[in-house]
Short mmCIF file of C-alpha atoms in Angstrom, two decimals:
data_model
loop_
_atom_site.label_atom_id
_atom_site.label_comp_id
_atom_site.label_asym_id
_atom_site.label_seq_id
_atom_site.Cartn_x
_atom_site.Cartn_y
_atom_site.Cartn_z
CA MET A 1 53.49 -148.70 50.69
CA SER A 2 56.02 -147.11 52.89
CA GLU A 3 55.72 -145.85 56.28
CA GLY A 4 56.09 -142.02 55.43
CA THR A 5 52.85 -142.52 52.86
CA ASN A 6 50.91 -144.18 55.77
CA GLU A 7 51.85 -141.10 58.13
CA ALA A 8 50.55 -138.42 55.29
CA ASP A 9 47.53 -140.59 54.71
CA ASP A 10 46.84 -140.42 58.21
CA ARG A 11 47.17 -136.81 58.56
CA MET A 12 44.86 -136.21 55.52
CA ASP A 13 41.98 -138.61 57.26
CA ALA A 14 42.34 -136.37 60.17
CA GLU A 15 41.95 -133.02 58.47
CA LEU A 16 38.68 -134.46 56.88
CA ARG A 17 37.20 -135.72 59.83
CA LYS A 18 37.38 -132.44 61.53
CA ILE A 19 35.94 -130.45 58.57
CA LEU A 20 33.09 -132.83 58.88
CA ALA A 21 33.04 -132.09 62.52
CA GLY A 22 33.04 -128.37 62.24
CA ASP A 23 36.23 -128.26 64.14
CA ALA A 24 38.65 -127.33 61.32
CA LEU A 25 40.92 -124.00 61.21
CA GLU A 26 39.65 -121.48 58.71
CA ALA A 27 41.27 -121.81 55.33
CA ARG A 28 43.97 -119.54 54.25
CA PHE A 29 42.89 -119.05 50.65
CA ARG A 30 39.06 -119.30 50.18
CA GLU A 31 36.62 -117.62 47.14
CA LEU A 32 34.99 -114.45 48.17
CA SER A 33 31.08 -114.20 48.13
CA ALA A 34 29.06 -111.87 45.43
CA GLU A 35 28.66 -109.28 48.45
CA GLU A 36 32.55 -109.39 49.32
CA ARG A 37 33.40 -108.94 45.90
CA GLU A 38 30.88 -105.76 45.15
CA LYS A 39 31.99 -104.02 48.56
CA GLN A 40 35.90 -104.67 47.17
CA ALA A 41 35.14 -103.04 43.79
CA LYS A 42 33.54 -99.76 45.62
CA ASP A 43 36.78 -99.71 47.63
CA TRP A 44 38.83 -99.75 44.76
CA GLN A 45 37.26 -97.15 42.87
CA LYS A 46 37.19 -95.01 45.99
CA GLN A 47 40.95 -94.85 46.34
CA GLN A 48 41.28 -94.46 42.70
CA LYS A 49 39.25 -91.17 42.75
CA ALA A 50 41.23 -90.08 46.09
CA ALA A 51 44.87 -90.68 43.91
CA ARG A 52 43.61 -88.33 41.31
CA LYS A 53 42.24 -85.82 43.08
CA ARG A 54 45.69 -85.79 45.28
CA GLN A 55 47.62 -85.71 41.66
CA ARG A 56 45.17 -82.87 40.53
CA LYS A 57 45.99 -80.59 43.45
CA ALA A 58 49.53 -81.15 43.15
CA ARG A 59 49.60 -80.01 39.58
CA ARG A 60 47.98 -76.97 40.77
CA ARG A 61 50.50 -76.07 43.19
CA ARG A 62 53.28 -76.63 40.70
CA ALA A 63 51.73 -74.54 38.02
CA PHE A 64 50.79 -71.40 40.79
CA ARG A 65 54.48 -71.39 41.49
CA ARG A 66 55.61 -71.46 37.79
CA THR A 67 52.98 -68.14 37.14
CA ALA A 68 53.81 -66.32 40.39
CA TRP A 69 57.61 -66.35 39.41
CA GLY A 70 56.61 -65.33 35.86
CA LEU A 71 54.73 -62.37 36.75
CA ALA A 72 57.33 -61.45 39.46
CA ALA A 73 59.91 -61.34 36.04
CA ILE A 74 57.82 -59.31 34.00
CA VAL A 75 57.40 -56.59 36.99
CA LEU A 76 61.18 -56.41 37.46
CA ALA A 77 62.03 -56.42 33.81
CA GLY A 78 59.24 -53.75 32.90
CA GLY A 79 60.20 -50.93 35.38
CA GLY A 80 56.97 -51.26 37.16
CA THR A 81 54.73 -51.94 33.99
CA TYR A 82 53.55 -55.13 33.30
CA ALA A 83 50.92 -57.11 31.13
CA TYR A 84 49.00 -60.31 31.66
CA LEU A 85 49.49 -62.84 29.20
CA ARG A 86 46.47 -64.81 28.11
CA TYR A 87 47.15 -68.61 27.24
CA GLY A 88 44.97 -70.52 24.68
CA HIS A 89 44.61 -74.27 24.43
CA GLY A 90 47.23 -74.02 21.89
CA GLY A 91 49.57 -72.82 24.62
CA GLY A 92 50.88 -69.92 23.08
CA PRO A 93 50.75 -65.97 23.64
CA ASP A 94 47.35 -64.51 22.73
CA ASP A 95 49.32 -61.23 20.43
CA THR A 96 45.96 -59.51 19.57
CA GLN A 97 45.84 -57.28 22.71
CA THR A 98 47.20 -53.89 22.40
CA ILE A 99 50.21 -52.40 24.88
CA ALA A 100 49.71 -48.88 25.52
CA HIS A 101 52.71 -48.53 27.88
CA GLY A 102 55.79 -50.69 27.21
CA ALA A 103 59.06 -50.79 28.95
CA VAL A 104 61.59 -48.06 28.22
CA PRO A 105 65.00 -47.59 29.50
CA ARG A 106 65.03 -45.14 32.44
CA GLY A 107 68.05 -42.82 33.62
CA LEU A 108 69.59 -41.78 30.27
CA LYS A 109 70.34 -38.40 29.18
CA THR A 110 68.40 -36.98 26.18
CA SER A 111 68.59 -34.01 24.13
CA ALA A 112 65.74 -31.68 23.11
CA PRO A 113 63.89 -32.51 19.81
CA ARG A 114 65.47 -31.18 16.65
CA PRO A 115 63.32 -28.15 15.38
CA GLN A 116 62.29 -28.39 12.14
CA SER A 117 63.91 -26.95 9.06
CA GLY A 118 62.62 -23.60 7.91
CA PRO A 119 63.95 -20.83 5.80
CA PRO A 120 67.55 -19.42 6.12
CA ALA A 121 68.46 -16.33 7.47
CA ASP A 122 68.53 -14.59 4.33
CA PRO A 123 65.50 -16.13 2.10
CA PHE A 124 66.67 -14.42 -0.87
CA SER A 125 70.17 -15.89 -0.75
CA GLY A 126 71.09 -17.13 -4.32
CA THR A 127 68.78 -15.22 -5.83
CA PRO A 128 68.95 -11.85 -7.94
CA ALA A 129 66.45 -10.67 -5.59
CA ASP A 130 68.94 -10.65 -2.95
CA LYS A 131 70.65 -7.66 -4.44
CA TRP A 132 67.55 -5.70 -4.83
CA ALA A 133 66.16 -2.85 -2.61
CA ASP A 134 64.21 -3.48 0.50
CA GLY A 135 60.53 -2.18 0.06
CA ALA A 136 59.79 0.92 -1.37
CA ALA A 137 63.35 2.04 -1.66
CA GLY A 138 63.58 -0.24 -4.71
CA ILE A 139 60.69 2.38 -6.32
CA THR A 140 62.87 4.97 -7.77
CA LEU A 141 61.91 7.82 -9.72
CA PRO A 142 63.67 9.15 -12.69
CA ALA A 143 64.44 12.63 -13.07
CA ALA A 144 61.36 14.30 -14.39
CA LYS A 145 61.14 16.00 -18.06
CA PRO A 146 58.40 17.57 -19.89
CA ALA A 147 56.31 14.77 -21.87
CA GLY A 148 54.15 16.64 -24.96
CA GLN A 149 51.83 18.93 -23.31
CA TYR A 150 52.96 17.86 -19.87
CA SER A 151 55.39 19.89 -17.79
CA ALA A 152 58.07 18.57 -15.71
CA ALA A 153 55.86 19.52 -12.75
CA GLN A 154 53.20 17.31 -14.02
CA VAL A 155 55.05 14.36 -14.78
CA GLU A 156 57.19 14.69 -11.35
CA ASP A 157 53.54 14.62 -9.54
CA ALA A 158 52.46 11.72 -11.67
CA TYR A 159 55.80 9.79 -10.78
CA GLN A 160 55.25 10.31 -7.15
CA THR A 161 51.22 9.10 -7.19
CA THR A 162 52.46 6.06 -9.45
CA ARG A 163 54.81 5.21 -6.48
CA LYS A 164 52.04 5.64 -3.93
CA MET A 165 49.92 3.14 -5.65
CA LEU A 166 52.86 0.68 -6.27
CA VAL A 167 53.47 0.65 -2.52
CA ALA A 168 50.03 0.48 -1.92
CA ALA A 169 49.19 -2.36 -4.31
CA ALA A 170 52.50 -4.31 -3.33
CA LEU A 171 53.71 -3.46 -0.17
CA ASP A 172 50.97 -2.17 2.42
CA PRO A 173 50.92 -4.93 5.23
CA GLN A 174 47.43 -4.60 5.72
CA THR A 175 46.49 -5.42 2.21
CA LEU A 176 49.46 -8.07 1.86
CA ASN A 177 47.88 -10.23 4.81
CA GLY A 178 44.51 -10.23 3.85
CA GLY A 179 42.77 -7.14 5.35
CA ALA A 180 40.87 -4.33 3.64
CA PRO A 181 42.96 -2.77 0.42
CA THR A 182 41.91 0.72 1.77
CA ALA A 183 45.13 2.36 0.90
CA PHE A 184 44.77 1.49 -2.69
CA ALA A 185 41.37 2.13 -2.66
CA LYS A 186 42.21 5.69 -1.75
CA LEU A 187 44.27 6.75 -4.43
CA LEU A 188 41.97 5.69 -7.49
CA THR A 189 39.45 7.84 -9.18
CA GLN A 190 35.91 7.96 -7.84
CA ASP A 191 34.67 5.82 -11.14
CA GLN A 192 37.70 3.43 -10.70
CA ARG A 193 37.42 3.29 -7.02
CA THR A 194 33.56 2.31 -7.30
CA GLU A 195 34.70 -0.42 -10.14
CA PHE A 196 37.55 -1.81 -7.57
CA LEU A 197 35.12 -1.94 -4.41
CA GLY A 198 32.11 -3.76 -6.23
CA GLY A 199 34.36 -6.19 -7.52
CA LEU A 200 36.49 -7.36 -4.75
CA ASN A 201 34.13 -10.33 -3.77
CA LYS A 202 33.56 -11.59 -7.37
CA ILE A 203 34.31 -15.29 -7.63
CA GLY A 204 34.77 -17.22 -10.80
CA THR A 205 37.60 -17.13 -13.62
CA ASP A 206 36.98 -15.91 -17.28
CA LYS A 207 38.11 -17.93 -20.41
CA TYR A 208 42.17 -17.46 -19.54
CA HIS A 209 41.62 -18.97 -15.99
CA VAL A 210 42.33 -15.37 -14.67
CA ALA A 211 40.13 -14.34 -11.25
CA LEU A 212 37.41 -12.02 -12.14
CA SER A 213 37.66 -10.35 -8.41
CA THR A 214 39.29 -6.94 -8.58
CA ARG A 215 41.47 -8.37 -6.14
CA SER A 216 43.89 -9.24 -8.87
CA TRP A 217 44.68 -5.63 -9.55
CA ILE A 218 46.77 -5.86 -6.20
CA THR A 219 48.93 -8.40 -4.50
CA GLN A 220 46.99 -9.76 -1.38
CA PHE A 221 47.66 -13.47 0.21
CA ALA A 222 44.63 -15.44 1.03
CA PRO A 223 43.89 -14.59 4.37
CA GLY A 224 45.03 -17.30 7.06
CA THR A 225 47.12 -19.53 4.72
CA THR A 226 50.14 -17.29 4.11
CA LYS A 227 52.42 -15.85 6.71
CA LEU A 228 55.29 -13.19 5.38
CA ILE A 229 59.02 -14.35 6.53
CA GLY A 230 60.48 -11.67 8.14
CA SER A 231 59.75 -7.71 7.29
CA VAL A 232 61.75 -7.48 4.32
CA VAL A 233 60.24 -7.35 0.69
CA LYS A 234 62.57 -6.96 -2.31
CA VAL A 235 61.82 -4.62 -5.25
CA HIS A 236 63.61 -3.84 -8.60
CA GLY A 237 62.23 -1.91 -11.76
CA THR A 238 61.62 1.03 -13.52
CA MET A 239 59.25 3.48 -14.74
CA SER A 240 58.89 6.11 -17.46
CA ALA A 241 56.87 8.99 -18.70
CA THR A 242 55.48 9.27 -22.31
CA THR A 243 51.96 10.49 -23.87
CA ALA A 244 49.47 8.25 -24.90
CA LYS A 245 45.92 8.73 -26.97
CA GLU A 246 42.80 7.33 -25.12
CA GLN A 247 40.20 6.11 -26.96
CA SER A 248 37.87 9.22 -26.02
CA GLY A 249 40.70 11.16 -27.95
CA GLN A 250 42.04 12.69 -25.27
CA THR A 251 45.86 12.76 -24.82
CA ALA A 252 46.95 11.36 -21.34
CA LEU A 253 50.38 11.64 -19.80
CA ARG A 254 51.17 7.71 -19.38
CA ILE A 255 53.36 6.41 -16.95
CA THR A 256 54.97 3.05 -17.85
CA VAL A 257 55.98 0.85 -14.97
CA ASP A 258 57.46 -2.64 -14.88
CA TYR A 259 58.42 -3.52 -11.51
CA LEU A 260 59.23 -6.95 -9.70
CA VAL A 261 58.36 -7.67 -6.07
CA ALA A 262 59.96 -10.73 -4.19
CA TYR A 263 57.87 -12.09 -1.25
CA PRO A 264 59.40 -14.59 1.06
CA VAL A 265 56.36 -16.62 2.42
CA GLU A 266 55.62 -19.71 4.35
CA PRO A 267 52.03 -21.45 5.56
CA PRO A 268 51.41 -20.28 8.90
CA LYS A 269 51.96 -23.75 10.80
CA ALA A 270 54.71 -25.47 8.35
CA PRO A 271 57.94 -23.17 8.07
CA GLU A 272 60.03 -26.03 6.46
CA ASP A 273 57.22 -25.45 3.27
CA TRP A 274 58.58 -21.99 2.64
CA MET A 275 58.81 -20.45 -0.67
CA ARG A 276 59.02 -17.08 -2.72
CA VAL A 277 56.36 -15.34 -4.58
CA VAL A 278 57.65 -12.71 -7.33
CA SER A 279 54.93 -10.38 -8.43
CA GLN A 280 55.63 -8.52 -11.99
CA PHE A 281 53.62 -5.16 -11.79
CA SER A 282 54.04 -4.27 -15.55
CA GLY A 283 51.72 -1.94 -17.12
CA THR A 284 50.51 1.80 -17.38
CA VAL A 285 49.15 4.60 -15.27
CA ASP A 286 47.50 7.10 -17.16
CA PHE A 287 47.12 10.60 -15.98
CA ALA A 288 44.39 13.44 -17.25
CA SER A 289 41.77 15.61 -16.01
CA TRP A 290 39.20 13.19 -17.07
CA SER A 291 35.99 14.90 -17.00
CA ASP A 292 37.12 18.73 -18.39
CA ALA A 293 39.95 20.91 -17.99
CA GLU A 294 39.15 22.26 -14.73
CA SER A 295 39.01 18.69 -13.20
CA PRO A 296 41.77 17.01 -10.93
CA PHE A 297 44.81 15.69 -12.55
CA GLU A 298 44.15 12.04 -11.74
CA PRO A 299 45.37 8.21 -12.31
CA TRP A 300 43.94 5.57 -14.01
CA TRP A 301 45.23 2.29 -12.73
CA ASN A 302 46.25 -0.28 -15.55
CA ALA A 303 49.23 -2.09 -13.79
CA ASN A 304 47.90 -5.44 -12.37
CA PRO A 305 50.23 -7.99 -11.03
CA ALA A 306 51.22 -11.07 -12.56
CA PRO A 307 52.52 -13.42 -9.42
CA ALA A 308 54.94 -16.07 -10.07
CA GLY A 309 54.52 -19.14 -7.52
CA GLY A 310 50.77 -18.34 -6.91
CA ARG A 311 48.55 -21.37 -7.82
CA CYS A 312 46.51 -21.52 -11.23
CA GLY A 313 42.91 -21.14 -11.55
CA THR A 314 42.41 -19.76 -8.25
CA ARG A 315 38.59 -18.07 -8.38
CA ASP A 316 38.78 -15.27 -5.31
CA GLY A 317 41.53 -12.87 -6.56
CA TYR A 318 43.84 -13.56 -3.74
CA VAL A 319 47.42 -14.96 -4.40
CA HIS A 320 47.46 -18.68 -3.03
CA PRO A 321 51.17 -19.42 -3.05
CA ASP A 322 51.84 -22.85 -4.73
CA PHE A 323 53.63 -24.40 -1.45
CA PRO A 324 55.84 -27.30 -2.25
CA GLY A 325 53.60 -29.41 0.17
CA GLY A 326 50.50 -27.95 -1.04
CA PRO A 327 47.63 -29.24 -3.32
CA ALA A 328 47.80 -29.11 -6.77
CA ASP A 329 47.32 -26.49 -9.19
CA MET A 330 43.37 -26.43 -10.29
CA THR A 331 44.22 -25.44 -13.85
CA PRO A 332 47.87 -26.98 -15.74
CA LYS A 333 50.56 -24.53 -16.45
CA LYS A 334 51.46 -24.03 -20.08
CA GLY A 335 53.87 -22.56 -22.27
CA ARG A 336 57.37 -21.91 -21.99
CA ILE A 337 59.39 -21.49 -18.59
CA ILE A 338 59.60 -17.93 -17.38
CA ASN A 339 62.35 -16.70 -15.21
CA PRO A 340 60.39 -14.37 -12.49
CA TYR A 341 63.49 -12.51 -11.74
CA ALA A 342 63.85 -10.97 -15.24
CA LEU A 343 62.24 -7.76 -16.28
CA SER A 344 60.99 -9.53 -19.54
CA PRO A 345 57.86 -8.43 -21.27
CA PRO A 346 54.62 -9.86 -20.83
CA SER A 347 53.59 -12.64 -23.08
CA GLY A 348 50.72 -10.60 -24.55
CA THR A 349 48.55 -13.81 -23.82
CA PRO A 350 46.46 -14.12 -20.28
CA GLY A 351 46.54 -17.17 -18.57
CA CYS A 352 48.98 -19.17 -15.98
CA GLY A 353 52.58 -19.62 -17.27
CA GLN A 354 55.46 -21.96 -16.29
CA THR A 355 58.15 -20.07 -13.88
CA THR A 356 61.11 -21.26 -12.31
CA GLY A 357 63.26 -20.28 -9.24
CA THR A 358 60.51 -19.44 -6.70
#
């Protein structure tokens, strides 16, 4: 055995003697006791919990800074108007909310809103009515000549009365606008006036879909539905005198009339929906002393208008214009298409026909 080996053994023996005697130094590495291991585990858990808490605080601070910058950007871009965006679990915006006041450009020049289109300055332009006379000036009287047993003076008187009746039935402003048709009623005989006034408010139609109301004797627009455009109504037509045998056997002076009256109209609040209505007064006005030879020389009206451009099947006797944007006709139009600006004879069949040019 070498000398080095003996020295190592001697040191080991010396350390062992110290351990046995209780004088040895504390070992650098030793196994922990159960109590020490439990305490060490608890300390480690506390350290991990504290670390996680510090990480959460750091994440919240970073998220707050991002949100603050995002709101500032929205305020700057929206000109003072902003909205809070909610984020769900998916991380995208909740786009179910309603934005009532969005961002709009400021400081730019704008123009006034365009006015809605309406009727032209001359609503009769491009139609034959443009060359017709204005209003009552279109009801011209032929030279009065004797007719049968009736003198020229009686014919002249009949012409003048017929003209007044046409003006009252077709041109009276109160009547046209849906007011009481007093001007026309005053010109009727007492018996016919009673019939006219008693039938004004009848509702319904006959088998030809013609209104039962005696308002159909005149042109009268339904109140509140129609506005005349301007103050000009165009009139064109003729009248003539002859004699006719009445059913009673009496001979009457018959004034035959055929006049067209063109009305430019629009709904009260929709000028862009304007149109023209053309009424044809075609019929007769008979004059006689109806009771006896001593009774007044009076008219009997039978010249009811046929309006082109009105709705079919209305039940109140008023003219309801068939405005382009209005409701559909209550009854279909039938028969050949009629030019409402032509003084063509009536078809002879009551009902609702087709027209063009209104």
